[in-house]
């Protein structure tokens, strides 16, 4: 698969014996990113066979405790595994300096650099990381993780540009070689893959725009019952029905519900509410995994 998405945890506010705090991992070409790192994240990763050692970045949606308290321990574990490669930690700019100081003080001396960066587009391995603003009680951002796909190799263009046959393969793989560049031999870019993670949030235009035609939207669905809509508005979260409505409006290809309130013991009623607008909705459950490949072409 080109992209492997895992949901090691799906809970909000507090970890439960049967439900870890909300966290997602996305891997491409053997390297990955971790989205949020609440208490118990390390255990959840290990339980579902996700390698912390191969992470290039930790993407924090915001700095509430249930999304960051696992980070000092994770950094210590990476140190004990002998990591020397830098680790990027991205998140909203407001509050980042205070969070970074606290986390690094708790983690202690590390044999690798931790590069804290305010949320802005960057690349992590093969993935393009695209943060966007969410609506919560504090500054919060969602992340679109895009795996781009080059255009199809065009032998006629290669011949017209005078590219020697021996170089075709390397140019097709995206290398520039002997003064020739891939754009001389490739057609227009094709549809890549796009995975969007958005918690904690109200439904909002920036999220709908980011999720447009996404292969997967994994979204805050804290409240299962429509009767809790006032609470969702008060605390800056979404109901399951709202998540379904947003996925339908964005025409996302898949929807996973996550960040359930600890009061949600049975995901079925919330799932039914989400499916009213988005019939293919899936109730997130710890360990849920998806392998995504580029669209088949004729």
Short mmCIF file of C-alpha atoms in Angstrom, two decimals:
data_model
loop_
_atom_site.label_atom_id
_atom_site.label_comp_id
_atom_site.label_asym_id
_atom_site.label_seq_id
_atom_site.Cartn_x
_atom_site.Cartn_y
_atom_site.Cartn_z
CA UNK A 1 0.00 0.00 0.00
CA UNK A 2 1.10 3.58 -0.60
CA UNK A 3 -0.37 4.84 2.69
CA UNK A 4 -1.16 2.96 5.89
CA UNK A 5 -3.48 4.70 8.36
CA UNK A 6 -3.94 3.32 11.89
CA UNK A 7 -6.20 4.52 14.70
CA UNK A 8 -4.55 3.24 17.91
CA UNK A 9 -6.96 5.23 20.08
CA UNK A 10 -10.39 6.86 19.71
CA UNK A 11 -11.25 8.38 23.12
CA UNK A 12 -11.60 11.94 24.37
CA UNK A 13 -10.68 13.55 27.70
CA UNK A 14 -9.49 10.47 29.60
CA UNK A 15 -8.06 7.09 28.63
CA UNK A 16 -10.29 4.12 29.48
CA UNK A 17 -9.27 0.48 29.99
CA UNK A 18 -10.85 -0.45 26.64
CA UNK A 19 -10.31 2.80 24.73
CA UNK A 20 -7.06 4.74 24.40
CA UNK A 21 -7.05 8.49 23.84
CA UNK A 22 -7.54 9.69 20.26
CA UNK A 23 -4.42 9.24 18.13
CA UNK A 24 -3.78 8.44 14.46
CA UNK A 25 -0.67 7.39 12.54
CA UNK A 26 -0.03 7.69 8.81
CA UNK A 27 2.90 5.88 7.18
CA UNK A 28 4.26 6.17 3.64
CA UNK A 29 7.41 4.52 2.29
CA UNK A 30 8.31 3.18 5.73
CA UNK A 31 8.24 6.54 7.55
CA UNK A 32 5.34 8.05 9.45
CA UNK A 33 3.69 10.83 11.38
CA UNK A 34 1.86 10.66 14.71
CA UNK A 35 -1.22 12.83 15.20
CA UNK A 36 -1.57 13.84 18.87
CA UNK A 37 0.11 12.10 21.78
CA UNK A 38 -2.10 11.80 24.85
CA UNK A 39 -1.44 9.74 27.96
CA UNK A 40 -1.11 6.05 27.01
CA UNK A 41 -0.19 6.65 23.36
CA UNK A 42 2.97 4.53 23.59
CA UNK A 43 1.01 1.55 24.89
CA UNK A 44 -1.59 2.00 22.15
CA UNK A 45 1.08 2.14 19.41
CA UNK A 46 2.71 -1.03 20.69
CA UNK A 47 -0.61 -2.81 21.04
CA UNK A 48 -1.43 -2.23 17.37
CA UNK A 49 2.05 -2.84 15.98
CA UNK A 50 2.96 0.74 15.04
CA UNK A 51 6.68 1.60 15.16
CA UNK A 52 7.41 4.77 17.13
CA UNK A 53 11.03 4.57 15.96
CA UNK A 54 10.04 5.29 12.35
CA UNK A 55 8.18 8.53 13.09
CA UNK A 56 9.46 11.69 11.41
CA UNK A 57 6.98 14.10 13.01
CA UNK A 58 4.43 14.48 15.79
CA UNK A 59 1.52 16.69 14.73
CA UNK A 60 -0.35 18.22 17.67
CA UNK A 61 -3.85 19.56 17.08
CA UNK A 62 -3.72 21.65 20.30
CA UNK A 63 -2.23 21.65 23.77
CA UNK A 64 -4.97 20.23 25.99
CA UNK A 65 -3.68 17.48 28.25
CA UNK A 66 -5.48 14.58 26.55
CA UNK A 67 -3.52 15.38 23.37
CA UNK A 68 0.01 16.03 24.72
CA UNK A 69 0.64 14.30 28.07
CA UNK A 70 2.15 11.21 26.41
CA UNK A 71 4.82 13.21 24.62
CA UNK A 72 7.55 13.41 27.31
CA UNK A 73 7.44 9.63 27.75
CA UNK A 74 7.49 9.00 24.01
CA UNK A 75 10.58 11.21 23.65
CA UNK A 76 12.30 9.27 26.46
CA UNK A 77 11.47 5.97 24.77
CA UNK A 78 12.87 7.17 21.43
CA UNK A 79 16.04 8.15 23.32
CA UNK A 80 16.29 4.67 24.84
CA UNK A 81 15.93 3.17 21.34
CA UNK A 82 19.01 5.11 20.28
CA UNK A 83 17.35 7.62 18.01
CA UNK A 84 19.68 10.33 16.69
CA UNK A 85 17.57 11.66 13.76
CA UNK A 86 15.73 14.93 14.42
CA UNK A 87 12.03 14.75 15.32
CA UNK A 88 9.68 17.53 14.23
CA UNK A 89 6.83 18.52 16.55
CA UNK A 90 4.28 20.80 14.88
CA UNK A 91 1.24 22.54 16.34
CA UNK A 92 -0.57 25.87 16.63
CA UNK A 93 1.75 28.83 17.28
CA UNK A 94 -0.18 30.27 20.28
CA UNK A 95 0.89 28.36 23.38
CA UNK A 96 3.60 26.37 21.61
CA UNK A 97 6.58 27.92 23.41
CA UNK A 98 5.12 27.16 26.86
CA UNK A 99 4.20 23.60 25.83
CA UNK A 100 7.63 22.97 24.31
CA UNK A 101 9.38 24.22 27.47
CA UNK A 102 7.26 21.99 29.72
CA UNK A 103 7.57 18.87 27.55
CA UNK A 104 11.32 19.24 27.07
CA UNK A 105 11.85 19.83 30.80
CA UNK A 106 9.95 16.63 31.60
CA UNK A 107 11.68 14.60 28.88
CA UNK A 108 15.18 15.54 30.12
CA UNK A 109 18.35 15.32 28.02
CA UNK A 110 17.80 13.68 24.61
CA UNK A 111 20.33 12.30 22.10
CA UNK A 112 18.34 13.74 19.17
CA UNK A 113 17.11 17.24 18.33
CA UNK A 114 13.40 18.03 18.73
CA UNK A 115 12.41 20.70 16.23
CA UNK A 116 9.26 22.53 17.34
CA UNK A 117 7.57 24.37 14.50
CA UNK A 118 4.39 26.44 14.27
CA UNK A 119 1.75 24.82 12.07
CA UNK A 120 2.56 25.65 8.44
CA UNK A 121 2.93 23.37 5.40
CA UNK A 122 6.05 21.19 5.41
CA UNK A 123 7.13 17.74 4.26
CA UNK A 124 7.69 14.75 6.54
CA UNK A 125 9.31 11.96 4.54
CA UNK A 126 7.10 11.37 1.49
CA UNK A 127 4.11 13.14 3.06
CA UNK A 128 3.07 16.74 2.51
CA UNK A 129 1.71 18.06 5.84
CA UNK A 130 -0.95 20.76 5.40
CA UNK A 131 -2.32 22.24 8.67
CA UNK A 132 -5.60 24.18 8.68
CA UNK A 133 -7.52 25.99 11.45
CA UNK A 134 -10.27 24.29 13.46
CA UNK A 135 -12.88 25.76 15.82
CA UNK A 136 -12.30 24.74 19.44
CA UNK A 137 -12.06 26.56 22.79
CA UNK A 138 -8.33 27.13 22.25
CA UNK A 139 -6.24 27.54 19.08
CA UNK A 140 -6.47 24.20 17.31
CA UNK A 141 -5.57 22.86 13.88
CA UNK A 142 -6.42 19.88 11.75
CA UNK A 143 -4.00 18.22 9.34
CA UNK A 144 -4.31 17.06 5.75
CA UNK A 145 -1.62 14.51 4.87
CA UNK A 146 -1.10 14.38 1.15
CA UNK A 147 0.93 11.88 -0.84
CA UNK A 148 1.42 13.48 -4.28
CA UNK A 149 1.55 11.43 -7.47
CA UNK A 150 3.66 12.40 -10.45
CA UNK A 151 2.30 12.50 -13.97
CA UNK A 152 2.41 9.51 -16.30
CA UNK A 153 5.68 8.94 -18.21
CA UNK A 154 5.34 10.22 -21.79
CA UNK A 155 7.82 8.56 -24.21
CA UNK A 156 6.97 11.04 -26.99
CA UNK A 157 7.91 13.99 -24.79
CA UNK A 158 11.12 12.21 -23.73
CA UNK A 159 12.12 11.64 -27.37
CA UNK A 160 11.20 15.21 -28.36
CA UNK A 161 13.40 16.53 -25.53
CA UNK A 162 16.28 14.34 -26.73
CA UNK A 163 16.51 12.37 -23.49
CA UNK A 164 18.75 9.28 -23.89
CA UNK A 165 16.86 6.03 -23.33
CA UNK A 166 19.25 5.06 -20.52
CA UNK A 167 17.99 7.98 -18.38
CA UNK A 168 14.26 7.39 -18.82
CA UNK A 169 13.87 5.17 -15.76
CA UNK A 170 15.56 7.60 -13.35
CA UNK A 171 13.64 10.60 -14.69
CA UNK A 172 10.39 8.62 -14.38
CA UNK A 173 11.22 8.09 -10.67
CA UNK A 174 11.52 11.85 -10.20
CA UNK A 175 15.32 12.26 -10.32
CA UNK A 176 16.99 15.08 -12.24
CA UNK A 177 19.95 13.64 -14.15
CA UNK A 178 22.54 14.94 -16.67
CA UNK A 179 20.75 18.26 -17.06
CA UNK A 180 17.35 16.66 -17.74
CA UNK A 181 14.41 17.11 -15.33
CA UNK A 182 11.35 14.89 -14.69
CA UNK A 183 8.92 17.56 -15.93
CA UNK A 184 10.40 17.11 -19.43
CA UNK A 185 9.17 13.50 -19.59
CA UNK A 186 6.06 13.40 -17.37
CA UNK A 187 2.47 14.36 -18.12
CA UNK A 188 0.35 16.44 -15.71
CA UNK A 189 0.28 15.35 -12.03
CA UNK A 190 -2.33 12.69 -11.21
CA UNK A 191 -4.63 12.44 -8.20
CA UNK A 192 -2.59 11.47 -5.17
CA UNK A 193 -3.85 10.38 -1.74
CA UNK A 194 -5.22 12.65 0.99
CA UNK A 195 -6.04 11.82 4.61
CA UNK A 196 -7.54 14.45 6.93
CA UNK A 197 -7.49 14.38 10.74
CA UNK A 198 -9.66 16.89 12.61
CA UNK A 199 -10.21 16.91 16.37
CA UNK A 200 -11.22 18.77 18.61
CA UNK A 201 -13.57 20.91 16.55
CA UNK A 202 -16.95 22.23 15.58
CA UNK A 203 -17.90 21.68 11.94
CA UNK A 204 -16.39 24.67 10.10
CA UNK A 205 -15.72 25.88 6.54
CA UNK A 206 -11.94 25.33 6.78
CA UNK A 207 -12.50 21.68 7.69
CA UNK A 208 -15.03 21.16 4.90
CA UNK A 209 -12.57 22.68 2.41
CA UNK A 210 -9.67 20.51 3.65
CA UNK A 211 -11.81 17.34 3.52
CA UNK A 212 -13.07 17.92 -0.02
CA UNK A 213 -12.70 14.62 -1.96
CA UNK A 214 -10.31 13.30 0.74
CA UNK A 215 -9.67 9.55 0.71
CA UNK A 216 -10.33 9.53 4.45
CA UNK A 217 -11.72 12.07 6.92
CA UNK A 218 -11.17 11.11 10.57
CA UNK A 219 -13.26 13.57 12.56
CA UNK A 220 -14.28 14.58 16.07
CA UNK A 221 -17.57 12.86 16.97
CA UNK A 222 -17.48 13.43 20.73
CA UNK A 223 -21.25 13.26 21.27
CA UNK A 224 -23.39 10.40 19.99
CA UNK A 225 -26.75 11.87 20.95
CA UNK A 226 -28.28 14.90 19.18
CA UNK A 227 -29.58 16.01 22.59
CA UNK A 228 -25.94 16.85 23.43
CA UNK A 229 -25.64 19.39 20.58
CA UNK A 230 -25.66 22.36 23.04
CA UNK A 231 -22.77 20.72 24.93
CA UNK A 232 -20.91 20.20 21.66
CA UNK A 233 -21.27 23.91 20.87
CA UNK A 234 -20.24 24.93 24.39
CA UNK A 235 -17.08 22.79 24.50
CA UNK A 236 -16.05 23.12 20.85
CA UNK A 237 -16.78 19.57 19.69
CA UNK A 238 -19.01 17.86 17.12
CA UNK A 239 -21.85 15.35 17.32
CA UNK A 240 -21.81 12.17 15.27
CA UNK A 241 -24.60 13.55 13.08
CA UNK A 242 -22.59 16.72 12.43
CA UNK A 243 -19.55 14.67 11.41
CA UNK A 244 -21.70 12.74 8.91
CA UNK A 245 -23.16 15.95 7.51
CA UNK A 246 -19.72 17.52 7.05
CA UNK A 247 -18.29 14.42 5.34
CA UNK A 248 -21.28 14.37 2.98
CA UNK A 249 -20.93 18.09 2.18
CA UNK A 250 -17.19 17.65 1.50
CA UNK A 251 -17.84 14.52 -0.57
CA UNK A 252 -15.08 12.71 1.35
CA UNK A 253 -14.55 9.13 0.17
CA UNK A 254 -14.49 7.68 3.70
CA UNK A 255 -15.39 8.87 7.20
CA UNK A 256 -14.12 7.55 10.52
CA UNK A 257 -15.65 8.86 13.76
CA UNK A 258 -13.24 9.44 16.66
CA UNK A 259 -12.67 11.23 20.00
CA UNK A 260 -15.71 9.70 21.71
CA UNK A 261 -16.80 11.08 25.05
CA UNK A 262 -16.14 8.66 27.92
CA UNK A 263 -19.94 8.56 28.34
CA UNK A 264 -20.27 6.84 24.93
CA UNK A 265 -20.12 3.13 25.75
CA UNK A 266 -21.86 1.87 22.58
CA UNK A 267 -20.87 3.45 19.25
CA UNK A 268 -23.96 2.11 17.41
CA UNK A 269 -26.45 4.97 18.06
CA UNK A 270 -23.88 7.63 17.11
CA UNK A 271 -22.93 5.66 14.01
CA UNK A 272 -26.58 5.50 12.98
CA UNK A 273 -26.82 9.30 13.39
CA UNK A 274 -23.72 9.86 11.24
CA UNK A 275 -25.05 7.47 8.58
CA UNK A 276 -28.24 9.54 8.23
CA UNK A 277 -26.17 11.95 6.13
CA UNK A 278 -23.18 9.76 5.22
CA UNK A 279 -24.28 6.11 4.79
CA UNK A 280 -20.73 4.70 4.60
CA UNK A 281 -19.57 6.21 7.92
CA UNK A 282 -17.40 3.95 10.11
CA UNK A 283 -17.31 4.07 13.91
CA UNK A 284 -13.67 4.46 14.87
CA UNK A 285 -12.42 1.69 17.14
CA UNK A 286 -8.96 1.22 18.62
CA UNK A 287 -6.79 -0.67 16.12
CA UNK A 288 -8.77 0.28 13.01
CA UNK A 289 -6.43 0.22 10.01
CA UNK A 290 -6.68 1.18 6.35
CA UNK A 291 -4.28 0.65 3.45
CA UNK A 292 -4.70 3.13 0.61
CA UNK A 293 -3.38 2.90 -2.93
CA UNK A 294 -3.48 5.34 -5.83
CA UNK A 295 -6.58 5.08 -8.00
CA UNK A 296 -6.38 2.38 -10.67
CA UNK A 297 -6.01 3.82 -14.16
CA UNK A 298 -6.89 2.29 -17.50
#
